[in-house]
Short mmCIF file of C-alpha atoms in Angstrom, two decimals:
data_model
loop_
_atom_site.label_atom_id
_atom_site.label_comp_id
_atom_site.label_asym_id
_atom_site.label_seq_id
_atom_site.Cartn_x
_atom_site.Cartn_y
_atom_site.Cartn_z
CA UNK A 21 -192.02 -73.59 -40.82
CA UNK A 22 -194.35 -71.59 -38.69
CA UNK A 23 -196.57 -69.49 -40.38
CA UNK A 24 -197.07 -67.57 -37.18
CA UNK A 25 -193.60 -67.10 -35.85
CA UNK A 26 -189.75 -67.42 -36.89
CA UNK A 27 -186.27 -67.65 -35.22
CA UNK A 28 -183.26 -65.19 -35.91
CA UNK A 29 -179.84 -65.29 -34.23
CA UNK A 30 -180.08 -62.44 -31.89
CA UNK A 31 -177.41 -60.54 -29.62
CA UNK A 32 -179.05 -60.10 -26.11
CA UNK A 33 -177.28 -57.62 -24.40
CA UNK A 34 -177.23 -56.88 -20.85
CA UNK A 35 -175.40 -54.74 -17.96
CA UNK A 36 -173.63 -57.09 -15.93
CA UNK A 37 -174.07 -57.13 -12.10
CA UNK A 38 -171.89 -58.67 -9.27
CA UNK A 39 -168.79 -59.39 -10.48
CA UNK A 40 -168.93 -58.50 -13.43
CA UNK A 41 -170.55 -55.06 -12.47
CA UNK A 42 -169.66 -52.48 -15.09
CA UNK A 43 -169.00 -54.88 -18.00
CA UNK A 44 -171.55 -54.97 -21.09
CA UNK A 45 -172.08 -58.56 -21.82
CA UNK A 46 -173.58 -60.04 -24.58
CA UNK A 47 -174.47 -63.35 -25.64
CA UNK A 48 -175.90 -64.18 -29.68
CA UNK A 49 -178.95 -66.98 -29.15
CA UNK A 50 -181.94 -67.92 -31.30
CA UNK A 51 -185.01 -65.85 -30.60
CA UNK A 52 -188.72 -66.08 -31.45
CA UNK A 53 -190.25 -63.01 -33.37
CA UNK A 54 -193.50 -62.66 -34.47
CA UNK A 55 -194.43 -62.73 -38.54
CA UNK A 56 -195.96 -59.56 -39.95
CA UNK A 57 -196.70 -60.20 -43.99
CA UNK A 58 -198.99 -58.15 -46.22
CA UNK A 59 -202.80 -59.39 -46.51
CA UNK A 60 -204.89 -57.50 -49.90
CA UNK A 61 -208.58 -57.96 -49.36
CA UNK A 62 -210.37 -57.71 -52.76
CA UNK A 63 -214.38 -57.50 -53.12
CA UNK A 64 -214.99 -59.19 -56.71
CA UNK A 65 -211.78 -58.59 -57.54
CA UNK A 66 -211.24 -54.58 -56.11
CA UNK A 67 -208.68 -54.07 -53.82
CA UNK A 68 -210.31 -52.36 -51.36
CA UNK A 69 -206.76 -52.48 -48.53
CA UNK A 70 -204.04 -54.22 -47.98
CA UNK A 71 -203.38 -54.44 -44.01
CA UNK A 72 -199.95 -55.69 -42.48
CA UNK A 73 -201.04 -59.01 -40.11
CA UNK A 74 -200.07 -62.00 -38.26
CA UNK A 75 -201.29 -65.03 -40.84
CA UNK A 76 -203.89 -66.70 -39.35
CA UNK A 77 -207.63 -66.55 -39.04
CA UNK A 78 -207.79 -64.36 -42.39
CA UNK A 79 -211.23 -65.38 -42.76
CA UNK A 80 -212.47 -63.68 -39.64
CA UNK A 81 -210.06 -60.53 -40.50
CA UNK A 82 -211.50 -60.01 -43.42
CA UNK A 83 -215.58 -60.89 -42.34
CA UNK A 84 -214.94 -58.81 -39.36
CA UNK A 85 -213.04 -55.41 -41.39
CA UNK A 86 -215.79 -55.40 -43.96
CA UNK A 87 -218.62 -55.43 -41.15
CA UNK A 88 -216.50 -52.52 -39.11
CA UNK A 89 -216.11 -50.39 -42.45
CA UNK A 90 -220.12 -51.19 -42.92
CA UNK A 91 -220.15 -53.02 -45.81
CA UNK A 92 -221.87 -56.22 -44.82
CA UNK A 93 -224.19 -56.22 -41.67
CA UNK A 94 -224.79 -60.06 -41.64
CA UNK A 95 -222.70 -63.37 -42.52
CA UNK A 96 -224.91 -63.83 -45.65
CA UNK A 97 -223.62 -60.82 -47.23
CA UNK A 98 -220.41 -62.85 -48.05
CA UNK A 99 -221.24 -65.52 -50.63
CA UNK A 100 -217.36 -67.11 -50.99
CA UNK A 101 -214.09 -65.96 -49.20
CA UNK A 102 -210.86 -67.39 -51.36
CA UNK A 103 -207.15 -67.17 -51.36
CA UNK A 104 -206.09 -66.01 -54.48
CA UNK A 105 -203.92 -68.04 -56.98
CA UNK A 106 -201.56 -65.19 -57.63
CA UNK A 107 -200.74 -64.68 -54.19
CA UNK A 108 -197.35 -65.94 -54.55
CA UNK A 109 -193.77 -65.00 -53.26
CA UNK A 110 -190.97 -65.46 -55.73
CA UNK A 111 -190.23 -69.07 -55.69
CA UNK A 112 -193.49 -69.24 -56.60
CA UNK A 113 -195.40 -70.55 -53.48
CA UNK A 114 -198.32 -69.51 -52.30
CA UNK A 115 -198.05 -67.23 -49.29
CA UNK A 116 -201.84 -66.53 -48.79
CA UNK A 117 -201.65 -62.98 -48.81
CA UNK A 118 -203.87 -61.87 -51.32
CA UNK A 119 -207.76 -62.60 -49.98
CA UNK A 120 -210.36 -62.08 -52.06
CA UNK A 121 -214.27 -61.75 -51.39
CA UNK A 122 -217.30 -62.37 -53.36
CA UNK A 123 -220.58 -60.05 -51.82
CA UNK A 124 -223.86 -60.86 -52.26
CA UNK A 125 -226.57 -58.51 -53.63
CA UNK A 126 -227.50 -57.76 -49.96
CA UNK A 127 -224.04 -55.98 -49.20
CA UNK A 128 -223.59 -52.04 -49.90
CA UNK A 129 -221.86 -51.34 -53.78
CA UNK A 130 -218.45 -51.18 -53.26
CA UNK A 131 -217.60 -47.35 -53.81
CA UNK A 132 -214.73 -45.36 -53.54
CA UNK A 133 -215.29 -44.30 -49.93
CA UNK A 134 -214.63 -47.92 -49.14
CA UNK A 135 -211.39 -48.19 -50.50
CA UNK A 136 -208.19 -47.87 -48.78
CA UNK A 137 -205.59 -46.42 -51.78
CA UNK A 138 -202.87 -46.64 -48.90
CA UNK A 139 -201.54 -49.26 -46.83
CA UNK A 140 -202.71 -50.09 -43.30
CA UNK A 141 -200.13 -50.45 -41.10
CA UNK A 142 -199.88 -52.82 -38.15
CA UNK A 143 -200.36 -49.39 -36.03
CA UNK A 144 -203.53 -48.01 -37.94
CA UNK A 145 -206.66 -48.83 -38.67
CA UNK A 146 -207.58 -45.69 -39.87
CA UNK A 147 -204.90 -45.09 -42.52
CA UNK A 148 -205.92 -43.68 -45.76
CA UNK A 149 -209.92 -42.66 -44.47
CA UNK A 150 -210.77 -39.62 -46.53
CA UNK A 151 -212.20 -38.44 -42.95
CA UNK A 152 -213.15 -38.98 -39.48
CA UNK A 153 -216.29 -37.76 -39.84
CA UNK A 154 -216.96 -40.51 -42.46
CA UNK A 155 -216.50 -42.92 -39.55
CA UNK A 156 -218.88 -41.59 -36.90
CA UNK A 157 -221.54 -41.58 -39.45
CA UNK A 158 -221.05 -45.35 -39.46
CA UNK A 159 -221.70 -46.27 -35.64
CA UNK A 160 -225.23 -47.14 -34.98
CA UNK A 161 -227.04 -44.66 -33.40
CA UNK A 162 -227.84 -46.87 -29.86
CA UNK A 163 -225.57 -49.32 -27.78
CA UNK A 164 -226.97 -50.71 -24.37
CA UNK A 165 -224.96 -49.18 -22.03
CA UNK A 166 -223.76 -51.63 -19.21
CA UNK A 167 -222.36 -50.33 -15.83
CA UNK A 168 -219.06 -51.70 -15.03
CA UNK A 169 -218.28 -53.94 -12.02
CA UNK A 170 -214.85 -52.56 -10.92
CA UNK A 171 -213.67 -56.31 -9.68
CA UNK A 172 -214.77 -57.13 -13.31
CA UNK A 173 -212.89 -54.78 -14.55
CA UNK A 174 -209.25 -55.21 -13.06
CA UNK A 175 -209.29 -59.02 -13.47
CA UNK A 176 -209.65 -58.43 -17.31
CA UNK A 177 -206.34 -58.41 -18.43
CA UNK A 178 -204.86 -61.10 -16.64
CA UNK A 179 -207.82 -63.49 -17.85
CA UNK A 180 -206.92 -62.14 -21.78
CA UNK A 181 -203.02 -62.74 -21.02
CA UNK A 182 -204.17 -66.29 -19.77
CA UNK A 183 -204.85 -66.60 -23.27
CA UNK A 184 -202.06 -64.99 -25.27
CA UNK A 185 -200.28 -68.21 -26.06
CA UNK A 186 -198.17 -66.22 -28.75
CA UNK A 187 -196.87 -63.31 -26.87
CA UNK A 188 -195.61 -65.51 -24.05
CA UNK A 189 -193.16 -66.91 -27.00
CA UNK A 190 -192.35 -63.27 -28.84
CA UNK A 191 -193.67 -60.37 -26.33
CA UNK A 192 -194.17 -58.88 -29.87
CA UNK A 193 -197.95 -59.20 -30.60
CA UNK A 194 -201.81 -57.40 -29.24
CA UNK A 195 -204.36 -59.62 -28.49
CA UNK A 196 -207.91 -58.75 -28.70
CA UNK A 197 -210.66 -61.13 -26.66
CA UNK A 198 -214.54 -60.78 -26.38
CA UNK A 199 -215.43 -61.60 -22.63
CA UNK A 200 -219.32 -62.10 -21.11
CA UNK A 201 -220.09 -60.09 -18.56
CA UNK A 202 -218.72 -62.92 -15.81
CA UNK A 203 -215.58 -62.57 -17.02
CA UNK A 204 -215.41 -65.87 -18.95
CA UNK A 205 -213.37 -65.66 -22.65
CA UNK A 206 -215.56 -65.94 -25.90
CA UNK A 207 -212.89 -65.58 -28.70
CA UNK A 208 -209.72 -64.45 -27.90
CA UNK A 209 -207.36 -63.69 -31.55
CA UNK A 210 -204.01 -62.29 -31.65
CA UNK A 211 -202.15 -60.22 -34.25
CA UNK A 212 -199.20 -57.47 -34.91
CA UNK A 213 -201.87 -55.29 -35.02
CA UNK A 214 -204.51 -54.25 -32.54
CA UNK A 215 -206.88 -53.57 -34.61
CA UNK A 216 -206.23 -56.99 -37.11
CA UNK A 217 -206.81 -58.04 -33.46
CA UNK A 218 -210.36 -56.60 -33.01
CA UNK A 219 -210.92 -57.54 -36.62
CA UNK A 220 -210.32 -60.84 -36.01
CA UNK A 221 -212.64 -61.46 -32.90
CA UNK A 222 -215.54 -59.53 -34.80
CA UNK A 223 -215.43 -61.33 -37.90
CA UNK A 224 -215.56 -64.55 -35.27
CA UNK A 225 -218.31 -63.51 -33.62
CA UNK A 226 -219.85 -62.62 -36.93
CA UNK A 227 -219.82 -65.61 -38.29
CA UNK A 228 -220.94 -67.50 -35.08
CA UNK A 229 -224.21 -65.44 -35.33
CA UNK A 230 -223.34 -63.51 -32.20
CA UNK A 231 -223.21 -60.14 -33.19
CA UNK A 232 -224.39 -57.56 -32.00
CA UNK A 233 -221.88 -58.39 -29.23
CA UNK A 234 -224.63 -56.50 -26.48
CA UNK A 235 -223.97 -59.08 -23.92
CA UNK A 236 -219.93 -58.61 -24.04
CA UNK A 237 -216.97 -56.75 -23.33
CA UNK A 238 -214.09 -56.39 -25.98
CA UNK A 239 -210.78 -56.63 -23.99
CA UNK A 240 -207.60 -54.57 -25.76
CA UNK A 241 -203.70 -55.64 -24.87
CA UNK A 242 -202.95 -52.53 -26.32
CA UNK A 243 -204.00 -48.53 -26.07
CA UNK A 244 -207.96 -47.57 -27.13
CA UNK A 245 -207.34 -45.73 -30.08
CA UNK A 246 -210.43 -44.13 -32.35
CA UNK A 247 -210.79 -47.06 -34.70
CA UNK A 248 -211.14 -49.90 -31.48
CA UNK A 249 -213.97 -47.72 -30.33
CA UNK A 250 -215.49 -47.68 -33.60
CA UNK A 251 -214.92 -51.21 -34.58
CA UNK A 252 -216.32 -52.00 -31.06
CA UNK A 253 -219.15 -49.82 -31.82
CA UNK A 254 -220.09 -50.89 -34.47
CA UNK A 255 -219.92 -54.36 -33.79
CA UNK A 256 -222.33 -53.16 -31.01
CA UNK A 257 -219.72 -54.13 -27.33
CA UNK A 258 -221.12 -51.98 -24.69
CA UNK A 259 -217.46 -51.87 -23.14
CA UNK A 260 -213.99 -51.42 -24.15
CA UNK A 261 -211.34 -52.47 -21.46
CA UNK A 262 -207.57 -51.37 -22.37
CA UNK A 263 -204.47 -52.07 -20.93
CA UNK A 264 -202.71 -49.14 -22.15
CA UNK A 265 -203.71 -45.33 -22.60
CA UNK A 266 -206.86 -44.10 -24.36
CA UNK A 267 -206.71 -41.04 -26.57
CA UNK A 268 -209.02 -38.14 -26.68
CA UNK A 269 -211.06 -39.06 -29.84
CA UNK A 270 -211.80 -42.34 -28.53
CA UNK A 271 -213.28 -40.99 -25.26
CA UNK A 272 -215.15 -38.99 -27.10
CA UNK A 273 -216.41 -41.15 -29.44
CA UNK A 274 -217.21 -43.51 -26.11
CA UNK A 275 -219.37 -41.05 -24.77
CA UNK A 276 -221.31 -39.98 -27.71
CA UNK A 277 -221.85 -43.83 -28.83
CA UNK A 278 -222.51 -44.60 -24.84
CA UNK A 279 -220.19 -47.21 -24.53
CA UNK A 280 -217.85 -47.61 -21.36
CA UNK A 281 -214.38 -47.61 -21.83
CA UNK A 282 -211.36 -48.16 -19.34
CA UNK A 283 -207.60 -48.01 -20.34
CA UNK A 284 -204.48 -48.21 -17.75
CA UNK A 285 -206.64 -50.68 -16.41
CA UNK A 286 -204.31 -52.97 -14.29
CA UNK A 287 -205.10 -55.49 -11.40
CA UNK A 288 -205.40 -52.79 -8.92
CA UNK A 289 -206.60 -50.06 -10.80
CA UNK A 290 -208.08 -48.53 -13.69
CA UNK A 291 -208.97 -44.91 -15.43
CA UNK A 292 -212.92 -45.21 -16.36
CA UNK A 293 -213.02 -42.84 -19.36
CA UNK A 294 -216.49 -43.16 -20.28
CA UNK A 295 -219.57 -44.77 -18.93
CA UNK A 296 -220.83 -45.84 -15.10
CA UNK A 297 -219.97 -48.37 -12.25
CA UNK A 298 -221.78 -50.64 -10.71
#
């Protein structure tokens, strides 16, 4: 069974048309819908959050959610990265859902501030932060700023749909990609939850030894929220593109960490919130 995606018997119902215009038809059929299961990253045994995902590339979830909360700066800050035995579902199985980390001297002591004593949803990245202000304190001080090519911009999303090979089966999932600045992909991760998503590519790059991610542009299937502009902050993107809406925090936090950032941004058009074009 896929780890990724199940079926259920659905009812798909429709309004009919032609002759059978006024009818309500339905029809019950098997339909593909995207996992979401708990994952618990531990540091030496501390929960620090548990996050709702899509399984897969947990490794480069976790690498890239302890480098966005500032934790570890560099690959070597993580000595192991292990599935826990007791990460098991009632029939006793293991469901690798419970992650756990060892750090290395090198990485901050985890304290309190680190820890998450509430869930994070698939929606939130943010969830259970004692403050917003805590965050901004964590985005370095200077990011490159890049001017946008417009061309560039627009063709974005279709080139990161090219690559959502799980949404074309559900239509249920965000993907997050890392692009150069010619438009070609670099890492391209999908999950329930845009910012699992962002995680996800970060903790790639990460471990590639490619971060600071100065020469990119971080490419978001869903709306630029506060925590993608921080997580692409601080993994040190010059530009966040978004499909969807961007909210106020985020365009401010854009222009005070002097990043660009687009949302609506479709093949024709595209709001520039913060930053300049070519």
């Amino acid at each position: 069974m896929s780890r990724i995606n199940r079926r259920f018997a659905v009812t798909k119902v429709t309004r009919g048309e032609g002759a059978n215009a006024g009818k309500i038809l339905t029809d019950t059929r098997a339909d593909i819908v995207t996992v979401e299961e708990p994952l618990e990253i531990r540091a030496g045994g501390t929960t620090l959050t548990t996050t709702m995902r899509t399984p897969g590339h947990d490794i480069e979830l976790a690498h890239g959610w302890l480098y966005a909360e500032g934790l570890i700066s560099t690959v070597d800050d993580v000595t192991t990265a292990r599935y826990c035995a007791g990460s098991q579902n009632p029939e006793g199985t293991n469901t690798y859902n419970l992650l756990d980390i060892d750090l290395a001297t090198s990485a901050k002591p985890v304290t309190p501030d680190f820890i998450r004593l509430t869930p994070t949803t698939s929606a939130c990245g943010v969830c259970g932060t004692q403050s917003i202000s805590e965050l901004l304190h964590k985005v370095p001080a200077a990011i490159s700023p890049i001017a946008l090519d417009p061309e560039l911009v627009m063709s974005l999303p279709e080139r990161l749909a090219a690559e959502q090979q799980q949404f074309r089966k559900t239509g249920g999932i965000h993907a997050a990609g890392a692009f150069d600045l010619d438009g070609n992909p670099i890492v391209v991760r999908e999950d329930i939850g845009r910012h699992n998503a962002a995680d996800k590519v970060i903790g790639h790059l990460l471990l590639d030894g490619r971060l600071p991610a100065t020469d990119m542009i971080l490419v978001m299937s869903s709306r630029a929220s506060f925590e993608l502009v921080q997580k692409a902050a601080m993994a040190g993107f010059p530009a966040l593109v978004a499909v969807s809406a961007a909210s106020s925090l985020a365009v401010e936090l854009a222009r005070e960490a002097g990043m660009a950032l687009a949302g609506f941004t479709r093949a024709d058009r595209f709001n520039l919130y913060a930053g300049e074009l070519i």
